[in-house]
Short mmCIF file of C-alpha atoms in Angstrom, two decimals:
data_model
loop_
_atom_site.label_atom_id
_atom_site.label_comp_id
_atom_site.label_asym_id
_atom_site.label_seq_id
_atom_site.Cartn_x
_atom_site.Cartn_y
_atom_site.Cartn_z
CA MET Z 1295 11.23 8.37 -17.23
CA ASP Z 1296 8.58 6.21 -18.92
CA LYS Z 1297 4.99 6.80 -19.99
CA LEU Z 1298 2.11 4.50 -20.89
CA ILE Z 1299 0.17 4.91 -24.13
CA ILE Z 1300 -3.29 3.34 -23.92
CA GLU Z 1301 -5.70 2.69 -26.79
CA GLY Z 1302 -9.01 2.46 -24.98
CA GLY Z 1303 -12.42 0.94 -25.60
CA VAL Z 1304 -11.64 -2.80 -25.36
CA PRO Z 1305 -13.46 -5.03 -22.83
CA LEU Z 1306 -10.96 -6.97 -20.73
CA THR Z 1307 -11.58 -10.73 -20.57
CA GLY Z 1308 -9.53 -13.59 -19.18
CA VAL Z 1309 -7.55 -14.69 -16.14
CA VAL Z 1310 -5.21 -12.40 -14.20
CA HIS Z 1311 -3.09 -13.26 -11.17
CA VAL Z 1312 -2.93 -10.95 -8.14
CA SER Z 1313 0.66 -10.24 -7.02
CA GLY Z 1314 2.00 -10.20 -3.48
CA SER Z 1315 1.10 -7.18 -1.40
CA LYS Z 1316 3.45 -4.19 -1.46
CA ASN Z 1317 1.98 -2.76 1.73
CA ALA Z 1318 2.47 -6.07 3.54
CA ALA Z 1319 5.89 -6.86 2.08
CA LEU Z 1320 7.53 -3.55 3.05
CA PRO Z 1321 7.12 -3.79 6.86
CA ILE Z 1322 7.74 -7.54 6.84
CA LEU Z 1323 11.01 -7.03 4.96
CA MET Z 1324 11.97 -4.31 7.46
CA GLY Z 1325 11.31 -6.89 10.16
CA SER Z 1326 14.40 -8.78 8.94
CA ILE Z 1327 16.43 -6.34 11.08
CA LEU Z 1328 14.98 -7.97 14.20
CA LEU Z 1329 16.24 -11.46 13.37
CA ASP Z 1330 19.50 -13.18 14.18
CA GLU Z 1331 19.04 -15.90 11.53
CA PRO Z 1332 18.42 -15.89 7.76
CA VAL Z 1333 14.82 -15.57 6.59
CA THR Z 1334 13.20 -16.44 3.25
CA TYR Z 1335 10.18 -14.63 1.84
CA THR Z 1336 8.02 -15.85 -1.04
CA ASN Z 1337 5.32 -14.13 -3.16
CA VAL Z 1338 7.35 -10.90 -3.05
CA PRO Z 1339 6.26 -8.44 -5.79
CA ASP Z 1340 8.92 -6.98 -8.09
CA LEU Z 1341 8.32 -3.26 -7.54
CA ARG Z 1342 10.39 -0.10 -7.27
CA ASP Z 1343 9.65 0.27 -3.55
CA ILE Z 1344 10.61 -3.36 -2.95
CA ARG Z 1345 13.91 -2.91 -4.79
CA THR Z 1346 14.56 0.24 -2.77
CA THR Z 1347 13.91 -1.74 0.41
CA PHE Z 1348 16.45 -4.37 -0.64
CA LYS Z 1349 19.06 -1.62 -1.11
CA LEU Z 1350 18.18 -0.12 2.27
CA LEU Z 1351 18.45 -3.49 4.02
CA GLU Z 1352 21.83 -4.05 2.37
CA LEU Z 1353 23.11 -0.73 3.74
CA LEU Z 1354 21.75 -1.55 7.19
CA GLY Z 1355 23.65 -4.84 7.29
CA CYS Z 1356 21.08 -7.29 5.93
CA PRO Z 1357 22.38 -8.62 2.58
CA ASN Z 1358 19.74 -10.22 0.37
CA ALA Z 1359 19.21 -12.12 -2.87
CA PHE Z 1360 15.99 -11.70 -4.88
CA GLU Z 1361 14.84 -13.90 -7.74
CA ASN Z 1362 11.45 -14.95 -9.15
CA GLY Z 1363 9.40 -13.57 -6.27
CA GLN Z 1364 11.60 -15.06 -3.55
CA VAL Z 1365 14.19 -13.32 -1.41
CA THR Z 1366 16.51 -14.56 1.31
CA VAL Z 1367 17.75 -11.96 3.81
CA THR Z 1368 20.76 -12.71 6.01
CA PRO Z 1369 21.02 -10.29 8.95
CA GLY Z 1370 24.61 -9.50 9.92
CA ALA Z 1371 26.49 -6.65 11.60
CA LEU Z 1372 23.88 -3.89 11.62
CA SER Z 1373 24.33 -0.19 10.84
CA PRO Z 1374 21.93 2.37 12.38
CA GLU Z 1375 21.70 4.80 9.43
CA ALA Z 1376 19.00 4.93 6.75
CA PRO Z 1377 20.29 7.59 4.31
CA TYR Z 1378 18.22 10.27 2.62
CA GLU Z 1379 19.18 9.07 -0.87
CA LEU Z 1380 17.01 5.98 -0.36
CA VAL Z 1381 14.45 7.17 2.17
CA LYS Z 1382 13.39 10.20 0.11
CA THR Z 1383 11.53 8.01 -2.41
CA MET Z 1384 9.65 5.78 0.02
CA ARG Z 1385 7.47 6.65 2.99
CA ALA Z 1386 7.73 3.15 4.46
CA SER Z 1387 11.43 3.67 5.22
CA VAL Z 1388 10.44 5.08 8.63
CA LEU Z 1389 9.54 1.50 9.58
CA VAL Z 1390 13.22 0.75 10.25
CA LEU Z 1391 13.04 2.97 13.37
CA GLY Z 1392 11.43 0.41 15.65
CA PRO Z 1393 13.56 -2.57 14.58
CA LEU Z 1394 16.84 -0.60 14.76
CA LEU Z 1395 16.09 0.71 18.25
CA ALA Z 1396 15.11 -2.79 19.38
CA ARG Z 1397 18.30 -4.40 18.03
CA LEU Z 1398 20.93 -1.64 18.32
CA GLY Z 1399 19.54 0.92 20.75
CA GLU Z 1400 20.09 3.63 18.13
CA ALA Z 1401 18.80 4.76 14.75
CA ARG Z 1402 19.56 7.58 12.33
CA VAL Z 1403 16.77 7.73 9.77
CA ALA Z 1404 16.16 10.48 7.23
CA MET Z 1405 12.71 12.05 7.29
CA PRO Z 1406 10.74 9.95 4.79
CA GLY Z 1407 9.35 10.86 1.38
CA GLY Z 1408 6.86 9.05 -0.89
CA CYS Z 1409 3.61 10.17 -2.49
CA ALA Z 1410 2.57 13.80 -1.95
CA ILE Z 1411 -0.94 12.92 -0.77
CA GLY Z 1412 -0.85 14.50 2.68
CA ALA Z 1413 1.21 15.26 5.75
CA ARG Z 1414 1.26 11.74 7.24
CA PRO Z 1415 3.40 12.89 10.19
CA VAL Z 1416 5.60 10.42 12.06
CA ASP Z 1417 4.91 12.00 15.43
CA LEU Z 1418 2.61 9.14 16.43
CA HIS Z 1419 5.52 6.73 15.87
CA LEU Z 1420 7.95 8.83 17.88
CA SER Z 1421 5.69 9.59 20.84
CA ALA Z 1422 4.82 5.90 21.19
CA LEU Z 1423 8.48 4.83 21.03
CA GLU Z 1424 9.31 7.49 23.64
CA LYS Z 1425 6.89 5.75 26.01
CA MET Z 1426 9.03 2.64 25.55
CA GLY Z 1427 12.18 4.51 26.58
CA ALA Z 1428 13.52 5.98 23.32
CA ARG Z 1429 14.75 9.58 23.00
CA PHE Z 1430 14.63 11.50 19.73
CA ASP Z 1431 16.30 14.55 18.19
CA LEU Z 1432 15.90 16.06 14.74
CA GLU Z 1433 19.19 17.00 13.11
CA ASP Z 1434 19.79 18.04 9.46
CA GLY Z 1435 16.63 16.29 8.28
CA TYR Z 1436 17.39 13.09 10.17
CA ILE Z 1437 15.53 11.49 13.08
CA LEU Z 1438 18.10 10.47 15.70
CA GLY Z 1439 16.81 7.85 18.12
CA ARG Z 1440 18.55 6.32 21.12
CA CYS Z 1441 17.70 4.04 24.02
CA ARG Z 1442 19.45 1.75 26.47
CA LYS Z 1443 16.73 -0.86 26.09
CA LEU Z 1444 13.12 -0.62 24.97
CA ASN Z 1445 10.63 -1.44 27.69
CA GLY Z 1446 7.05 -2.57 27.36
CA ALA Z 1447 4.45 0.20 27.64
CA HIS Z 1448 0.72 0.87 27.45
CA ILE Z 1449 0.19 2.93 24.30
CA HIS Z 1450 -3.04 4.49 23.03
CA PHE Z 1451 -2.93 5.85 19.48
CA ASP Z 1452 -4.93 9.02 18.83
CA PHE Z 1453 -5.64 7.60 15.36
CA PRO Z 1454 -5.38 3.98 14.18
CA THR Z 1455 -2.14 4.60 12.30
CA VAL Z 1456 -1.02 1.69 10.13
CA GLY Z 1457 2.68 2.65 10.06
CA GLY Z 1458 2.70 3.48 13.77
CA THR Z 1459 1.11 0.15 14.67
CA GLU Z 1460 3.64 -1.69 12.49
CA ASN Z 1461 6.63 0.17 13.93
CA LEU Z 1462 5.51 -0.52 17.49
CA LEU Z 1463 4.73 -4.17 16.77
CA MET Z 1464 8.33 -4.68 15.65
CA ALA Z 1465 9.86 -2.62 18.46
CA ALA Z 1466 7.79 -4.37 21.13
CA ALA Z 1467 8.66 -7.85 19.85
CA LEU Z 1468 12.15 -7.58 21.44
CA ALA Z 1469 11.31 -5.16 24.28
CA ASP Z 1470 11.44 -6.05 27.96
CA GLY Z 1471 7.97 -6.87 29.28
CA GLU Z 1472 4.49 -6.45 27.82
CA THR Z 1473 3.36 -3.77 25.38
CA ILE Z 1474 -0.34 -3.03 24.84
CA LEU Z 1475 -1.38 -1.09 21.71
CA GLU Z 1476 -4.85 0.45 21.97
CA ASN Z 1477 -6.73 1.92 18.99
CA ALA Z 1478 -4.30 -0.09 16.84
CA ALA Z 1479 -4.75 -0.34 13.07
CA ARG Z 1480 -6.67 -3.45 11.97
CA GLU Z 1481 -5.58 -3.56 8.33
CA PRO Z 1482 -4.82 -7.01 6.84
CA GLU Z 1483 -1.23 -5.91 6.22
CA VAL Z 1484 -0.78 -5.30 9.97
CA VAL Z 1485 -2.15 -8.80 10.61
CA ASP Z 1486 0.30 -10.24 8.05
CA LEU Z 1487 3.22 -8.55 9.84
CA ALA Z 1488 2.06 -9.97 13.18
CA ARG Z 1489 1.78 -13.46 11.69
CA PHE Z 1490 5.31 -13.17 10.31
CA LEU Z 1491 6.72 -12.06 13.66
CA ILE Z 1492 4.91 -14.93 15.39
CA ALA Z 1493 6.44 -17.36 12.86
CA CYS Z 1494 9.85 -16.00 13.95
CA GLY Z 1495 9.10 -16.57 17.64
CA ALA Z 1496 7.29 -13.38 18.74
CA ARG Z 1497 4.44 -13.51 21.29
CA ILE Z 1498 1.55 -11.43 19.94
CA GLU Z 1499 -2.20 -11.57 20.58
CA GLY Z 1500 -5.11 -9.48 19.33
CA HIS Z 1501 -3.80 -8.62 15.84
CA GLY Z 1502 -6.77 -7.78 13.63
CA THR Z 1503 -8.51 -6.09 16.59
CA SER Z 1504 -8.08 -2.61 18.06
CA VAL Z 1505 -6.10 -3.92 21.06
CA ILE Z 1506 -2.84 -5.80 20.46
CA ARG Z 1507 -0.73 -7.33 23.24
CA ILE Z 1508 2.96 -8.08 22.67
CA GLN Z 1509 5.09 -9.93 25.20
CA GLY Z 1510 8.74 -9.19 24.43
CA VAL Z 1511 11.12 -12.11 23.81
CA PRO Z 1512 14.95 -12.21 23.96
CA ARG Z 1513 15.48 -13.10 20.29
CA LEU Z 1514 13.75 -13.83 17.01
CA GLY Z 1515 14.88 -16.51 14.56
CA GLY Z 1516 14.38 -17.11 10.87
CA CYS Z 1517 11.56 -18.78 8.96
CA THR Z 1518 10.07 -19.09 5.48
CA TYR Z 1519 7.10 -16.78 5.02
CA ARG Z 1520 4.68 -16.12 2.14
CA ILE Z 1521 3.54 -12.51 1.67
CA MET Z 1522 -0.24 -12.07 1.42
CA PRO Z 1523 -1.78 -11.11 -1.97
CA ASP Z 1524 -2.30 -7.41 -2.69
CA ARG Z 1525 -5.88 -6.36 -1.93
CA ILE Z 1526 -5.41 -2.94 -3.59
CA GLU Z 1527 -4.11 -4.43 -6.83
CA ALA Z 1528 -7.01 -6.88 -6.70
CA GLY Z 1529 -9.48 -4.03 -6.19
CA THR Z 1530 -7.93 -2.15 -9.12
CA LEU Z 1531 -8.35 -5.21 -11.35
CA LEU Z 1532 -11.98 -5.57 -10.27
CA ALA Z 1533 -12.48 -1.94 -11.31
CA ALA Z 1534 -10.81 -2.71 -14.66
CA ALA Z 1535 -13.42 -5.40 -15.34
CA GLY Z 1536 -16.21 -3.00 -14.49
CA ILE Z 1537 -15.00 0.08 -16.33
CA THR Z 1538 -14.36 -1.83 -19.59
CA ASP Z 1539 -17.57 -3.94 -19.35
CA GLY Z 1540 -15.37 -7.02 -19.38
CA GLU Z 1541 -15.10 -10.24 -17.41
CA LEU Z 1542 -12.02 -11.11 -15.35
CA LEU Z 1543 -11.17 -14.09 -13.18
CA LEU Z 1544 -8.72 -13.03 -10.45
CA THR Z 1545 -6.54 -15.81 -9.05
CA ASP Z 1546 -5.02 -15.56 -5.55
CA CYS Z 1547 -7.49 -12.77 -4.81
CA PRO Z 1548 -7.93 -11.79 -1.12
CA PHE Z 1549 -11.73 -11.83 -1.26
CA GLU Z 1550 -12.53 -11.40 2.45
CA GLU Z 1551 -10.10 -8.48 2.82
CA LEU Z 1552 -12.02 -6.63 0.07
CA ASP Z 1553 -15.46 -6.66 1.74
CA ALA Z 1554 -15.95 -2.88 1.71
CA VAL Z 1555 -14.72 -2.49 -1.88
CA ILE Z 1556 -16.78 -5.39 -3.22
CA ALA Z 1557 -19.90 -4.14 -1.42
CA LYS Z 1558 -19.66 -0.75 -3.17
CA MET Z 1559 -18.90 -2.29 -6.57
CA ARG Z 1560 -21.89 -4.63 -6.24
CA GLN Z 1561 -24.00 -1.60 -5.30
CA MET Z 1562 -22.77 0.01 -8.53
CA GLY Z 1563 -24.01 -2.95 -10.58
CA MET Z 1564 -21.09 -5.37 -10.71
CA GLU Z 1565 -21.25 -9.11 -10.12
CA ILE Z 1566 -18.27 -10.24 -8.02
CA GLU Z 1567 -18.33 -13.84 -6.81
CA PRO Z 1568 -15.78 -16.32 -5.47
CA THR Z 1569 -15.44 -19.53 -7.51
CA ALA Z 1570 -13.34 -22.67 -7.23
CA ASP Z 1571 -10.75 -21.05 -9.54
CA GLY Z 1572 -10.70 -17.49 -8.19
CA VAL Z 1573 -12.91 -14.41 -8.01
CA LEU Z 1574 -15.06 -13.67 -11.07
CA ALA Z 1575 -15.91 -10.03 -11.80
CA ARG Z 1576 -18.21 -8.55 -14.47
CA ARG Z 1577 -20.97 -6.02 -14.93
CA SER Z 1578 -24.57 -7.16 -14.60
CA CYS Z 1579 -26.07 -3.86 -15.78
CA ALA Z 1580 -25.18 -0.24 -16.42
CA LEU Z 1581 -23.03 1.16 -13.61
CA ARG Z 1582 -24.75 3.34 -11.01
CA GLY Z 1583 -23.31 6.18 -8.93
CA VAL Z 1584 -22.84 5.53 -5.19
CA ASP Z 1585 -21.62 7.42 -2.15
CA VAL Z 1586 -18.24 6.42 -0.68
CA THR Z 1587 -16.45 7.55 2.49
CA THR Z 1588 -12.87 6.42 3.04
CA GLN Z 1589 -12.19 4.96 6.48
CA PRO Z 1590 -9.61 2.84 8.27
CA PHE Z 1591 -10.09 -0.92 7.85
CA PRO Z 1592 -12.64 -2.51 7.76
CA GLY Z 1593 -14.05 0.59 6.06
CA PHE Z 1594 -13.52 1.59 2.43
CA PRO Z 1595 -9.75 1.99 1.88
CA THR Z 1596 -8.32 5.35 0.86
CA ASP Z 1597 -6.01 3.44 -1.49
CA MET Z 1598 -9.08 2.52 -3.61
CA GLN Z 1599 -10.66 5.99 -3.65
CA ALA Z 1600 -9.12 7.13 -6.94
CA GLN Z 1601 -9.94 3.87 -8.73
CA ILE Z 1602 -13.61 3.82 -7.75
CA MET Z 1603 -13.82 7.47 -8.81
CA SER Z 1604 -12.80 6.46 -12.34
CA LEU Z 1605 -15.52 3.79 -12.28
CA MET Z 1606 -18.09 6.38 -11.14
CA CYS Z 1607 -17.13 8.73 -13.98
CA LEU Z 1608 -18.96 6.37 -16.37
CA SER Z 1609 -21.89 5.55 -14.09
CA GLU Z 1610 -25.50 6.60 -14.42
CA GLY Z 1611 -26.55 9.33 -12.01
CA SER Z 1612 -24.21 10.89 -9.50
CA GLY Z 1613 -22.18 9.90 -6.47
CA VAL Z 1614 -20.19 11.52 -3.68
CA ILE Z 1615 -16.74 10.53 -2.45
CA SER Z 1616 -15.62 11.85 0.95
CA GLU Z 1617 -11.89 11.49 1.67
CA THR Z 1618 -11.25 11.37 5.42
CA ILE Z 1619 -7.72 9.95 5.57
CA PHE Z 1620 -5.43 12.17 3.45
CA GLU Z 1621 -6.02 15.84 2.75
CA ASN Z 1622 -4.38 15.98 -0.70
CA ARG Z 1623 -5.77 12.85 -2.30
CA PHE Z 1624 -7.87 14.42 -5.05
CA MET Z 1625 -5.02 15.45 -7.33
CA HIS Z 1626 -6.21 13.01 -10.02
CA VAL Z 1627 -9.51 14.88 -10.36
CA GLN Z 1628 -8.28 17.54 -12.77
CA GLU Z 1629 -6.67 14.89 -14.97
CA LEU Z 1630 -9.94 12.94 -15.15
CA VAL Z 1631 -11.74 16.18 -16.02
CA ARG Z 1632 -9.30 16.58 -18.92
CA MET Z 1633 -10.66 13.27 -20.21
CA GLY Z 1634 -14.27 14.49 -20.04
CA ALA Z 1635 -15.28 13.54 -16.50
CA ASP Z 1636 -17.81 15.70 -14.65
CA ILE Z 1637 -16.37 16.15 -11.14
CA ARG Z 1638 -16.71 19.03 -8.70
CA LEU Z 1639 -14.64 19.40 -5.56
CA SER Z 1640 -15.75 20.90 -2.26
CA GLY Z 1641 -13.09 20.56 0.40
CA HIS Z 1642 -12.57 16.86 1.13
CA THR Z 1643 -15.59 15.86 -0.97
CA ALA Z 1644 -15.88 15.08 -4.67
CA ILE Z 1645 -19.22 15.07 -6.49
CA ILE Z 1646 -19.13 12.89 -9.60
CA ARG Z 1647 -21.83 13.00 -12.27
CA GLY Z 1648 -21.54 10.14 -14.70
CA VAL Z 1649 -20.92 10.84 -18.40
CA GLN Z 1650 -21.58 8.59 -21.40
CA ARG Z 1651 -17.96 8.40 -22.46
CA LEU Z 1652 -14.44 9.55 -21.65
CA ALA Z 1653 -12.03 10.77 -24.33
CA GLY Z 1654 -8.36 9.90 -24.48
CA ALA Z 1655 -5.98 12.70 -23.50
CA PRO Z 1656 -2.44 13.27 -22.23
CA VAL Z 1657 -2.55 13.13 -18.43
CA MET Z 1658 0.01 13.24 -15.62
CA ALA Z 1659 0.12 10.99 -12.57
CA SER Z 1660 0.58 12.72 -9.21
CA ASP Z 1661 0.83 9.67 -6.94
CA LEU Z 1662 0.56 5.88 -6.93
CA ARG Z 1663 -3.19 5.37 -6.77
CA ALA Z 1664 -3.88 8.39 -8.99
CA SER Z 1665 -1.77 6.61 -11.61
CA ALA Z 1666 -4.02 3.57 -11.39
CA SER Z 1667 -7.16 5.68 -11.75
CA LEU Z 1668 -5.81 7.27 -14.94
CA VAL Z 1669 -4.91 3.88 -16.40
CA LEU Z 1670 -8.45 2.68 -15.67
CA ALA Z 1671 -9.93 5.77 -17.32
CA GLY Z 1672 -7.64 5.25 -20.31
CA LEU Z 1673 -8.79 1.63 -20.70
CA ALA Z 1674 -12.40 2.81 -21.08
CA ALA Z 1675 -11.81 6.06 -22.99
CA LYS Z 1676 -12.34 6.52 -26.69
CA GLY Z 1677 -9.01 7.20 -28.42
CA THR Z 1678 -5.51 7.41 -27.02
CA THR Z 1679 -4.54 8.25 -23.46
CA THR Z 1680 -0.93 8.98 -22.52
CA VAL Z 1681 -0.15 8.62 -18.81
CA GLN Z 1682 3.05 10.43 -17.89
CA ARG Z 1683 5.23 10.09 -14.76
CA ILE Z 1684 4.36 6.42 -14.30
CA TYR Z 1685 7.29 5.90 -11.95
CA HIS Z 1686 4.56 6.31 -9.32
CA LEU Z 1687 2.69 3.37 -10.85
CA ASP Z 1688 5.83 1.20 -10.86
CA ARG Z 1689 6.14 1.72 -7.10
CA GLY Z 1690 2.99 -0.26 -6.43
CA TYR Z 1691 1.87 -2.37 -9.42
CA GLU Z 1692 3.93 -5.27 -10.71
CA HIS Z 1693 4.26 -5.17 -14.53
CA ILE Z 1694 0.74 -3.75 -14.76
CA GLU Z 1695 0.75 -3.21 -18.54
CA ASN Z 1696 1.78 -6.84 -19.13
CA LYS Z 1697 -1.05 -8.12 -16.94
CA LEU Z 1698 -3.64 -5.92 -18.63
CA ASN Z 1699 -2.38 -6.63 -22.16
CA ALA Z 1700 -2.71 -10.36 -21.46
CA VAL Z 1701 -6.47 -9.91 -20.98
CA GLY Z 1702 -7.06 -7.68 -24.00
CA ALA Z 1703 -5.78 -4.19 -23.19
CA ARG Z 1704 -3.74 -2.22 -25.73
CA ILE Z 1705 -0.98 -0.55 -23.73
CA ARG Z 1706 2.61 0.15 -24.60
CA ARG Z 1707 5.38 1.64 -22.52
CA GLU Z 1708 7.67 4.27 -24.02
CA ALA Z 1709 10.45 6.47 -22.72
CA GLU Z 1710 9.52 10.12 -22.27
#
C-alpha cells in the first residue's frame, strides 16, 4: 500500500493534460459484451478500476490488449459469472448485468463493492430489468439473473440513476422492440455510452435528455471509439490552480460539461476561460466562500463536492455545502479539520469558515474523491502532508502525482 508525501505551499503553473474519463470508460468497456466483432477504444485512462475491468472482461470471455491508452477487445464465447474477487473492489461491475442478460439470457454477478460513500442500492437496476422480462434471485452474495429474451418496456426511474440508465441502455440495445427510459440520467458519461452504442449500430434517441428511446436491434458490431475526457479530473485540476494561487492551462478539457463547477469557481473568485490551446484557470482575487448543493447533472456534481470543500477551506467568509446524493460523503471533513480547517457538520450539510492557512498533517483517505480533496489541501498547506491509503486515488486519477509535479508540485510516492 502506497502513500503520498506532499510538501505544500508552491503555486502550480504550466500545462496539464486531462485524461480519458473513468466514469465513461467503465460502462463503455462493459458494452463490449454486447458486440459480436472486435472493438478498439482510444483515450482510455490507465487506472486501477480500468485494469480490474480488463480482468473482468477476460473472465467473461472478452480477451483484450491494452497499451498506451488504447485497448482492443475481442468478444468470444461468453461466461455469465462476474466473481466476487473482482467485483468487490469496483461498484461499476454491476454494469455487466444488462449486457450479459441481453447476450446470454443469464448472469451471475457478485453484489458490488467500491467506495463506502453510501448505500447506492442496485434495486433500481433490477426492477427495471424485471420489466423487460428478467427474473432475479439473491444467492450467497450473488445476483442471479435469467430471461428467455429481453423485451422492450416503458420504464420510469424513481431517481435519475446513472448506473441504472447505463445498464438499461445496454440491455435495451439488443432487446425485442422499443424501450423508453423516463427520468433517465443526463450525465455526459451516459451520453458518451449512447454515442458508442450508436457507433456500433444501436438505435437510440434522446440521450442527454430525461427521456431516452431505444429501438432494439438484432446485433451490434465493432468500431473504433474515443473515450471522452474526464470532467471530474478536469474539475480537480481547476481547483488545484485555485487553491495554490497558480495558473494552469488544461488541454483536452471538457469545458461545456463543467458548467456548474466553473460557475461556482468563478463565483469564488477564479478566472476560468477557454482559449485556442485549452482552458486557462487562475485566481483573480482572494477566494470567497459560496453555497453549493450537489445535484444530478446538469447540477453541481457530487464527485466534485470534496474538492470544492478544500478550496472553500482557504476562502474568505463562510460557505455551506449540502450533499443530496450520497449520505456518507463527508468522511474527508475530519481529515481536513486535522489540517486546520474550520468545518462543522449538521446532517447532510457542512458549514465551512475559511482560515488563513492549512498546516500539513498525516491524513487518511476514505474514498476516491476524498483522496483528491486531501491532495489539494496538501498542495496549499504549510509543511508536509502525508496522504495514506491512496489506492482509492489510483482508482480514479491517472498518475496524478506525475501530472502535478510537472507543473511545480512537490509530491513523492512511498510504500507504507
